[in-house]
Short mmCIF file of C-alpha atoms in Angstrom, two decimals:
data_model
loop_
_atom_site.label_atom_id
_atom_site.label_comp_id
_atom_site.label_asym_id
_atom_site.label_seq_id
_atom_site.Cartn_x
_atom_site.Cartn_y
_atom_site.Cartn_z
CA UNK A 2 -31.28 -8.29 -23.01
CA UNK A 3 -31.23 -7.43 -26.52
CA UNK A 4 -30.06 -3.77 -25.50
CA UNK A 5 -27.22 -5.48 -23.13
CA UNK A 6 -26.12 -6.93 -26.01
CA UNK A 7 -25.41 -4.29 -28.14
CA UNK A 8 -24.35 -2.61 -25.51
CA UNK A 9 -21.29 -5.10 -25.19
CA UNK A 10 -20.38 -4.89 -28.94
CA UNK A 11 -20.21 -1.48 -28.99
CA UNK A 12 -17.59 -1.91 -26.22
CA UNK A 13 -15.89 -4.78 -27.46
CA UNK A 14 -15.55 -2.88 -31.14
CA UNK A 15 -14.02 -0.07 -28.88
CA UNK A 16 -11.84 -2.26 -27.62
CA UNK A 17 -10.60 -3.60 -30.50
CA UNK A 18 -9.89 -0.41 -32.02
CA UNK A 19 -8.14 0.66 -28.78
CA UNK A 20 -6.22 -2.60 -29.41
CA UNK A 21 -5.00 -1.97 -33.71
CA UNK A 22 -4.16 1.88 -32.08
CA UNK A 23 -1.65 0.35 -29.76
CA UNK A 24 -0.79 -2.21 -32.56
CA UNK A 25 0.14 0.87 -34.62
CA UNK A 26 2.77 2.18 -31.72
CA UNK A 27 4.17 -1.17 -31.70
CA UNK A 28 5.02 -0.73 -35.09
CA UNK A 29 6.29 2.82 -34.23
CA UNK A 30 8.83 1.30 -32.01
CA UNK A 31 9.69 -1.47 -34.03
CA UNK A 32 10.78 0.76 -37.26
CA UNK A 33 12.64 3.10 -34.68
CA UNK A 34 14.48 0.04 -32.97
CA UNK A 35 16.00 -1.09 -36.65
CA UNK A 36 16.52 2.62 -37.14
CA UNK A 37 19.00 2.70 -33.94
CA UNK A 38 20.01 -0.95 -35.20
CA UNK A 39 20.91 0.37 -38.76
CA UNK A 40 22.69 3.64 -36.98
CA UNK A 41 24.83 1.56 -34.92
CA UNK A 42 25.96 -0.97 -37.34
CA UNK A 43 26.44 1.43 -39.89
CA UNK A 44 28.37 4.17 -37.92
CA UNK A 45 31.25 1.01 -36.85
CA UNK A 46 31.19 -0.33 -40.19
CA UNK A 47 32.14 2.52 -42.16
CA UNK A 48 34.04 4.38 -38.64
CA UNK A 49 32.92 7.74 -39.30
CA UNK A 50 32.62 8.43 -35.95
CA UNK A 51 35.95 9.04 -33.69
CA UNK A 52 36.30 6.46 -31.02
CA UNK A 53 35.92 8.69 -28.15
CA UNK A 54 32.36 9.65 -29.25
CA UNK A 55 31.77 6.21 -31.24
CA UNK A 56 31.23 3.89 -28.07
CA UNK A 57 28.67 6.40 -26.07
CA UNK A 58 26.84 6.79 -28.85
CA UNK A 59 26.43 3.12 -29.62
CA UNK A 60 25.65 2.78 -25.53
CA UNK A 61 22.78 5.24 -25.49
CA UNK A 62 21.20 3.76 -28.46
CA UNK A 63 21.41 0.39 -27.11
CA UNK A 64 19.95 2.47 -23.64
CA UNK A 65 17.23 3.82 -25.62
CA UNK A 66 16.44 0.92 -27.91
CA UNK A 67 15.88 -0.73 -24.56
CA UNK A 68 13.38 1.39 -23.54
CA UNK A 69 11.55 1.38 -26.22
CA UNK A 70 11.44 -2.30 -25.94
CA UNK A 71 10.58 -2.63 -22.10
CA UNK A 72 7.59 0.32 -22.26
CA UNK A 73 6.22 -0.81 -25.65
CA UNK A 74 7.11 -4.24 -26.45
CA UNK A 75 6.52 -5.28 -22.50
CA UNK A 76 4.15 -2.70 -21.65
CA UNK A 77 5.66 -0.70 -18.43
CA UNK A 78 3.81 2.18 -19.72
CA UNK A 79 0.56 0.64 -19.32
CA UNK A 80 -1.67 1.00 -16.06
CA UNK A 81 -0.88 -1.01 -13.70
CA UNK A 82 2.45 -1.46 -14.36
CA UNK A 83 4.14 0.29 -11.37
CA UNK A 84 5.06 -2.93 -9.71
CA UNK A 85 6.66 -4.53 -12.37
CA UNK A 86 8.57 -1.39 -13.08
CA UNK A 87 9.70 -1.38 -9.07
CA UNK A 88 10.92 -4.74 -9.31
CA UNK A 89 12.60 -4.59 -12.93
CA UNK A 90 14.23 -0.93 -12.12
CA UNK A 91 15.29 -2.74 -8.16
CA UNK A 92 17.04 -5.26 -10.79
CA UNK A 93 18.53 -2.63 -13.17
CA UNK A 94 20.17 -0.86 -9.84
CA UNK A 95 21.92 -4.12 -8.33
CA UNK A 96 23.05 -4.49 -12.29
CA UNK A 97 24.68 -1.04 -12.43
CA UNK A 98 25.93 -1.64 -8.87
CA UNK A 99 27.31 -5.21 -9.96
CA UNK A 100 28.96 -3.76 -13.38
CA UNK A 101 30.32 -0.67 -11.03
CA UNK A 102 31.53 -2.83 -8.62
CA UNK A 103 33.88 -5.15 -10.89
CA UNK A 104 35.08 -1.90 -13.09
CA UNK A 105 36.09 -0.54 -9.81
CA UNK A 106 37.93 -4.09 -8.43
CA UNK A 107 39.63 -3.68 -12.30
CA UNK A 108 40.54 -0.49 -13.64
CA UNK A 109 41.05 1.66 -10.05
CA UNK B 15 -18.91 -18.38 -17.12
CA UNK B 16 -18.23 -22.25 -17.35
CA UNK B 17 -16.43 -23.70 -14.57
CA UNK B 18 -13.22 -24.60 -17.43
CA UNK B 19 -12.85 -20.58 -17.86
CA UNK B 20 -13.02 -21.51 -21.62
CA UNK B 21 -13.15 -17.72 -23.53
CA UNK B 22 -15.51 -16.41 -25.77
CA UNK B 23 -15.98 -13.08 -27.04
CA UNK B 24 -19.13 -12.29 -25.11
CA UNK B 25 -17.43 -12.92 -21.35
CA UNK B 26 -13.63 -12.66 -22.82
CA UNK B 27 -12.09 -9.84 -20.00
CA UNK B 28 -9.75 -7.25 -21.29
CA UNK B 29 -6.79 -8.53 -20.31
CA UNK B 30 -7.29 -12.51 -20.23
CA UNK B 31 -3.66 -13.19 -18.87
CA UNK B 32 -4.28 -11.11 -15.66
CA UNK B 33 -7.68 -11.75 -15.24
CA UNK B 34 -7.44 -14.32 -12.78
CA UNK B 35 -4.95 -14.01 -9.61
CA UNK B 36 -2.62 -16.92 -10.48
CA UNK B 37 -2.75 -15.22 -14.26
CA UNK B 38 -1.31 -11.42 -11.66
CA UNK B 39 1.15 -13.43 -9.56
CA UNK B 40 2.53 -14.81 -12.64
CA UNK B 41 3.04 -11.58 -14.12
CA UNK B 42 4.55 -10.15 -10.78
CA UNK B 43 6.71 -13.21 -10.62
CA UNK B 44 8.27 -13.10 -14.47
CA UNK B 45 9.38 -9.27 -13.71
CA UNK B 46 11.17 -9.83 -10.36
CA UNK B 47 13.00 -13.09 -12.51
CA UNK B 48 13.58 -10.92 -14.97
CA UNK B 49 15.05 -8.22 -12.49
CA UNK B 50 17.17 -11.35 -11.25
CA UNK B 51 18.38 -12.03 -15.19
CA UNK B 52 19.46 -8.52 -15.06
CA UNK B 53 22.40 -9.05 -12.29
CA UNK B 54 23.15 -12.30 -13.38
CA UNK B 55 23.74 -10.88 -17.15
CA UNK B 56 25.20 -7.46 -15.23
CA UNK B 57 28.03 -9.52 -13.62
CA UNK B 58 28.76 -11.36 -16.91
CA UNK B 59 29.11 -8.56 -18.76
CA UNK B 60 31.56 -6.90 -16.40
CA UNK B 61 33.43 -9.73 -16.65
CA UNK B 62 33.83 -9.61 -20.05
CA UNK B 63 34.52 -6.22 -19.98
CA UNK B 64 37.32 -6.58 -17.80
CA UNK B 65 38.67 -9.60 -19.76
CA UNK B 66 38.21 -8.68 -23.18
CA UNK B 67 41.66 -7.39 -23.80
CA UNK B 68 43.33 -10.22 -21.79
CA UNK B 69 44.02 -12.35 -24.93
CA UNK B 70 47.06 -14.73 -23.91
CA UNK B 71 48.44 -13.75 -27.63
CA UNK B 72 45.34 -15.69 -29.17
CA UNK B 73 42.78 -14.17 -31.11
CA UNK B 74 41.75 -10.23 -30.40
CA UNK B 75 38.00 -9.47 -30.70
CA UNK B 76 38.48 -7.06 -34.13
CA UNK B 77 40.21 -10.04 -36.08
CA UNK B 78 37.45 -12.56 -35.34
CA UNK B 79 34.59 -10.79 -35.75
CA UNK B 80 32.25 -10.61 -38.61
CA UNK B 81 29.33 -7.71 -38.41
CA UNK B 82 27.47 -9.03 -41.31
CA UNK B 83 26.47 -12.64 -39.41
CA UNK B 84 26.02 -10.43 -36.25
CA UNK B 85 23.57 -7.95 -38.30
CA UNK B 86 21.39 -10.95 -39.42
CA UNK B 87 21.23 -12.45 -36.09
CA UNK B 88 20.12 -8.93 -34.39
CA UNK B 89 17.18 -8.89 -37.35
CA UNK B 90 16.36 -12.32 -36.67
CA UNK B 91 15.81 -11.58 -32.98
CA UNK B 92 14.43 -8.03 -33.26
CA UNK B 93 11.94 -9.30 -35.53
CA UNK B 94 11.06 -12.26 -33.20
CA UNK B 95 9.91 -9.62 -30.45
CA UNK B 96 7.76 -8.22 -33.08
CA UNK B 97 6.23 -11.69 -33.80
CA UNK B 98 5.81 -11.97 -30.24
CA UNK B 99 3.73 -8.74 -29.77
CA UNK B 100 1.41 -9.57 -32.53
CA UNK B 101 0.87 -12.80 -30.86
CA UNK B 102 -0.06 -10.92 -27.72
CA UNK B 103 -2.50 -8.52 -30.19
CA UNK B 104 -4.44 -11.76 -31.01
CA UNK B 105 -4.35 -13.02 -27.56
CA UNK B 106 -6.23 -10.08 -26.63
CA UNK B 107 -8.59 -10.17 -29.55
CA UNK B 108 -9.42 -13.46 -28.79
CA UNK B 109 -7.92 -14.92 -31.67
CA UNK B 110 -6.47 -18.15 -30.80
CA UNK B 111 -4.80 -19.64 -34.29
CA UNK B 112 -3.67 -16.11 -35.01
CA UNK B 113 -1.57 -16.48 -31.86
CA UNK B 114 -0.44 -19.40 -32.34
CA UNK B 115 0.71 -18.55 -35.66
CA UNK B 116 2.50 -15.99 -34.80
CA UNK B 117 4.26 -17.73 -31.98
CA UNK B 118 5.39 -20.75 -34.10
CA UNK B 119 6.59 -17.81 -36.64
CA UNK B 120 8.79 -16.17 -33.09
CA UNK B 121 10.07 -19.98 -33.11
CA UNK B 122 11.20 -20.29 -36.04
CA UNK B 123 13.11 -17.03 -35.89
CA UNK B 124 14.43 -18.32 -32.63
CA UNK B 125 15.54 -21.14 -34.36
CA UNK B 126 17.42 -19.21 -37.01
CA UNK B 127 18.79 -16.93 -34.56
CA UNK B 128 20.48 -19.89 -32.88
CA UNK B 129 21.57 -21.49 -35.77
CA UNK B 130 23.89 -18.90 -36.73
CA UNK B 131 25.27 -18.73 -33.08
CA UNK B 132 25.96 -22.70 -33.78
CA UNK B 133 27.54 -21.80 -36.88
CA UNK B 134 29.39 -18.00 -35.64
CA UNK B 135 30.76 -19.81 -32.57
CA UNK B 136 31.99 -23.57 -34.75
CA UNK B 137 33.43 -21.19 -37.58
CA UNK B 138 35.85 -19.35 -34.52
CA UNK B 139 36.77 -22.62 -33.66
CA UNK B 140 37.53 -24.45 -36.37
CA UNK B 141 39.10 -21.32 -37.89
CA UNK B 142 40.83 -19.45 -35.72
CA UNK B 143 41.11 -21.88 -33.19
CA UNK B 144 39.20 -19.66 -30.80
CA UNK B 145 37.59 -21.50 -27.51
CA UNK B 146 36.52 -21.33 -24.53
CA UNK B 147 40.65 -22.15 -22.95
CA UNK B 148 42.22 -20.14 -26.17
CA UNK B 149 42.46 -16.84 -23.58
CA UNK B 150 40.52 -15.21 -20.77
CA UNK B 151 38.93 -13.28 -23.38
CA UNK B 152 37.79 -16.51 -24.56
CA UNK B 153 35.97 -17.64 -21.51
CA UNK B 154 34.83 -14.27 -21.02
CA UNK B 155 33.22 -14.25 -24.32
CA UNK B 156 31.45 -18.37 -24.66
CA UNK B 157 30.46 -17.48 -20.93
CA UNK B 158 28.38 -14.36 -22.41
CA UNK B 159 27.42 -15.13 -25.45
CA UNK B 160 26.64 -18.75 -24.67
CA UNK B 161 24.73 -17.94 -21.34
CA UNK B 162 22.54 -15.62 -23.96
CA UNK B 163 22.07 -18.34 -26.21
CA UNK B 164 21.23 -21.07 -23.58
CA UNK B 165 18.54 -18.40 -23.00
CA UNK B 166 17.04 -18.29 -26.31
CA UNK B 167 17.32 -22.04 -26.51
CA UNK B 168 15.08 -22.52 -23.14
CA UNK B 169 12.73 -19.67 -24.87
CA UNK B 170 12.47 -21.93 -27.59
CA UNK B 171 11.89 -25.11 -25.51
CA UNK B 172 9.26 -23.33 -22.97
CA UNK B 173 7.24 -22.35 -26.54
CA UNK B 174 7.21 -25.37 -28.06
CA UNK B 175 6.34 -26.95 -25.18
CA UNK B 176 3.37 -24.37 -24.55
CA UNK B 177 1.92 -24.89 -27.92
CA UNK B 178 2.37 -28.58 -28.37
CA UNK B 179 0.47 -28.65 -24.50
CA UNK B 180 -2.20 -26.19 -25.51
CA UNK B 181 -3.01 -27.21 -29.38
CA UNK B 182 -6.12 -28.46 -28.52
CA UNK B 183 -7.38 -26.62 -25.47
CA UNK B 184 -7.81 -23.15 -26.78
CA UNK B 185 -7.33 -20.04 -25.71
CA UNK B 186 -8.36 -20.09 -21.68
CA UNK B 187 -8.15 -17.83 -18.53
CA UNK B 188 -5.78 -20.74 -17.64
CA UNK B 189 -3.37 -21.01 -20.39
CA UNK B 190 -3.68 -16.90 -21.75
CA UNK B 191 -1.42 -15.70 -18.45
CA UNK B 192 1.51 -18.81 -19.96
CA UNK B 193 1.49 -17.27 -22.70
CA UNK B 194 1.81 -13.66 -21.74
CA UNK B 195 5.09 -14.92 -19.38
CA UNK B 196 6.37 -16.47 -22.26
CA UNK B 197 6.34 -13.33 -24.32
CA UNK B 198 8.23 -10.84 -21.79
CA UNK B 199 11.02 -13.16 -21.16
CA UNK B 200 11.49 -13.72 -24.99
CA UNK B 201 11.13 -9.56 -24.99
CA UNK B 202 13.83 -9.72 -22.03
CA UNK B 203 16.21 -11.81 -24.65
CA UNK B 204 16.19 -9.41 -26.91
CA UNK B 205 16.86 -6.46 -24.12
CA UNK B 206 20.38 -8.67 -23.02
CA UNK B 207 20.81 -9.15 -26.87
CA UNK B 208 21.19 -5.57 -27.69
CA UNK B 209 23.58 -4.71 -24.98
CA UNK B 210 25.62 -7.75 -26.35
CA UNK B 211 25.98 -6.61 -29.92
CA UNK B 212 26.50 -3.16 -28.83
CA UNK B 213 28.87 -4.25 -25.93
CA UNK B 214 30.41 -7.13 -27.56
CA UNK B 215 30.70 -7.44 -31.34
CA UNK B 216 30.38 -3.20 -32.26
CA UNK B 217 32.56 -2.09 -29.26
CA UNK B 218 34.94 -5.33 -30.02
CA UNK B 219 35.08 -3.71 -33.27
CA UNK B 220 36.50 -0.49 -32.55
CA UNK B 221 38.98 -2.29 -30.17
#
């Protein structure tokens, strides 16, 4: 018993290191998500970037800023996860449909 | 374990919110809502997008607009999904007032996020005389931007509601998989609230 014990510290300390190293990448993507934040904000506010070029850019931050948020902050790139990823991704593609469907019904 | 699935660190699983199958189906069941969300926000932002110029000779988006209130809201919320994960870190450690420290800190964010929406959407009316009938623009725009913040106001609600409930239960195999939910749709928020200053206030910028 006294072996099982220690036994089960040993993996809960693992555990809980495991746990402060994917605190740490949480923190990774945080301080890149202002970083995009900061870009995007500052590149309108001071227009230093042509228009043509300005609103992509600002669209693939927001894209990737996303990402960062759905695999790190919600954990899609944890085990387990490919469910969740099915369903939100199923979601994501009726979106784009739904977004492609009224630009078409406007602008063609 | 005790029949009330109360947690301590010897028989604590690994992941307490999806230890249990109502703890998985609840987890299953926030990400196909949230895949919902996504359409529902998808076919209000194409609306806007297609009525953003149609302003009936009222306000245009560039006059209105103020970056700086924007800026603070997008830190407000941005930092409130941090909050939110460290909550989830203590969760997992077992830590129960850590958690729910960190989740009345999320609420309070949420609170000041929403309080400047209160204030960015009175100061458009009272100044410019921008509302929801000023233009289609106008609708387009409350519709969005209100339907966001209806959002974080339920987030706020379902929180409060959580921790007032749970204050003196502790952290459980029953209550850890409510909290979890709560996190990714307050993660999910944020996600529609970087599209909108990106979409709405940086792009209405540029014209």
């Amino acid at each position: 018993m006294p072996e099982n014990t220690s036994t089960n510290s040993t993996v809960k300390a693992y555990q809980k290191k495991k746990n402060k190293d994917e605190m740490k990448k949480q923190l990774i993507a945080f301080a890149s998500m202002i970083a995009f934040t900061l870009i995007a904000f500052g590149i309108v506010a001071t227009e230093s970037v042509d228009k043509m070029f300005l609103i992509p850019i600002i669209v693939i931050m927001a894209v990737v800023q996303v990402g960062f948020q759905f695999y790190y902050f919600m954990h899609m790139k944890d085990k387990g996860h490919a469910m969740p990823a099915t369903l939100i991704y199923g979601g994501v593609w009726a979106a784009l449909l739904t977004l492609g469907g009224l630009g078409l019904i406007t602008w063609w | 374990m005790s029949h009330d699935h109360s947690l301590n660190p010897e028989t604590m699983p690994q992941d307490p919110e999806k230890a249990t199958l109502e703890g998985k189906n609840k987890f299953m069941g926030l990400w196909f809502f949230l895949g919902g969300e996504a359409v529902l926000f998808a076919s209000l932002f194409g609306t806007y997008l297609a009525l953003r110029n149609s302003t009936a000779d009222g306000p245009a988006s560039d006059e209105i607009f103020g970056l700086g209130l924007v800026f603070v809201m997008t830190m407000l919320l941005l930092t409130s999904s941090l909050t939110s994960v460290y909550a989830m870190y203590h969760m997992k450690n077992n830590d129960y007032s850590k958690m729910v420290l960190w989740l009345g800190i999320t609420a309070l964010l949420g609170v000041g996020f929403l309080a400047c929406e209160i204030y960015e959407f009175a100061h458009y009316i009272t100044e410019y005389g921008f509302t929801f009938r000023s233009s289609a623009f106008g609708s387009a725009f409350y519709t969005l931007v209100g339907f966001h913040g209806g959002h974080v106001l339920f987030g706020l609600c379902w929180v409060i509601s959580l921790l007032i409930r749970n204050a003196k239960r502790g952290l459980n195999l029953y209550n850890a998989p409510k909290f979890n939910t709560f996190s990714l749709y307050w993660h999910f928020i944020d996600v529609i609230w970087v599209f909108i200053f990106t979409v709405v206030y940086l792009m209405g910028k540029v014209g």
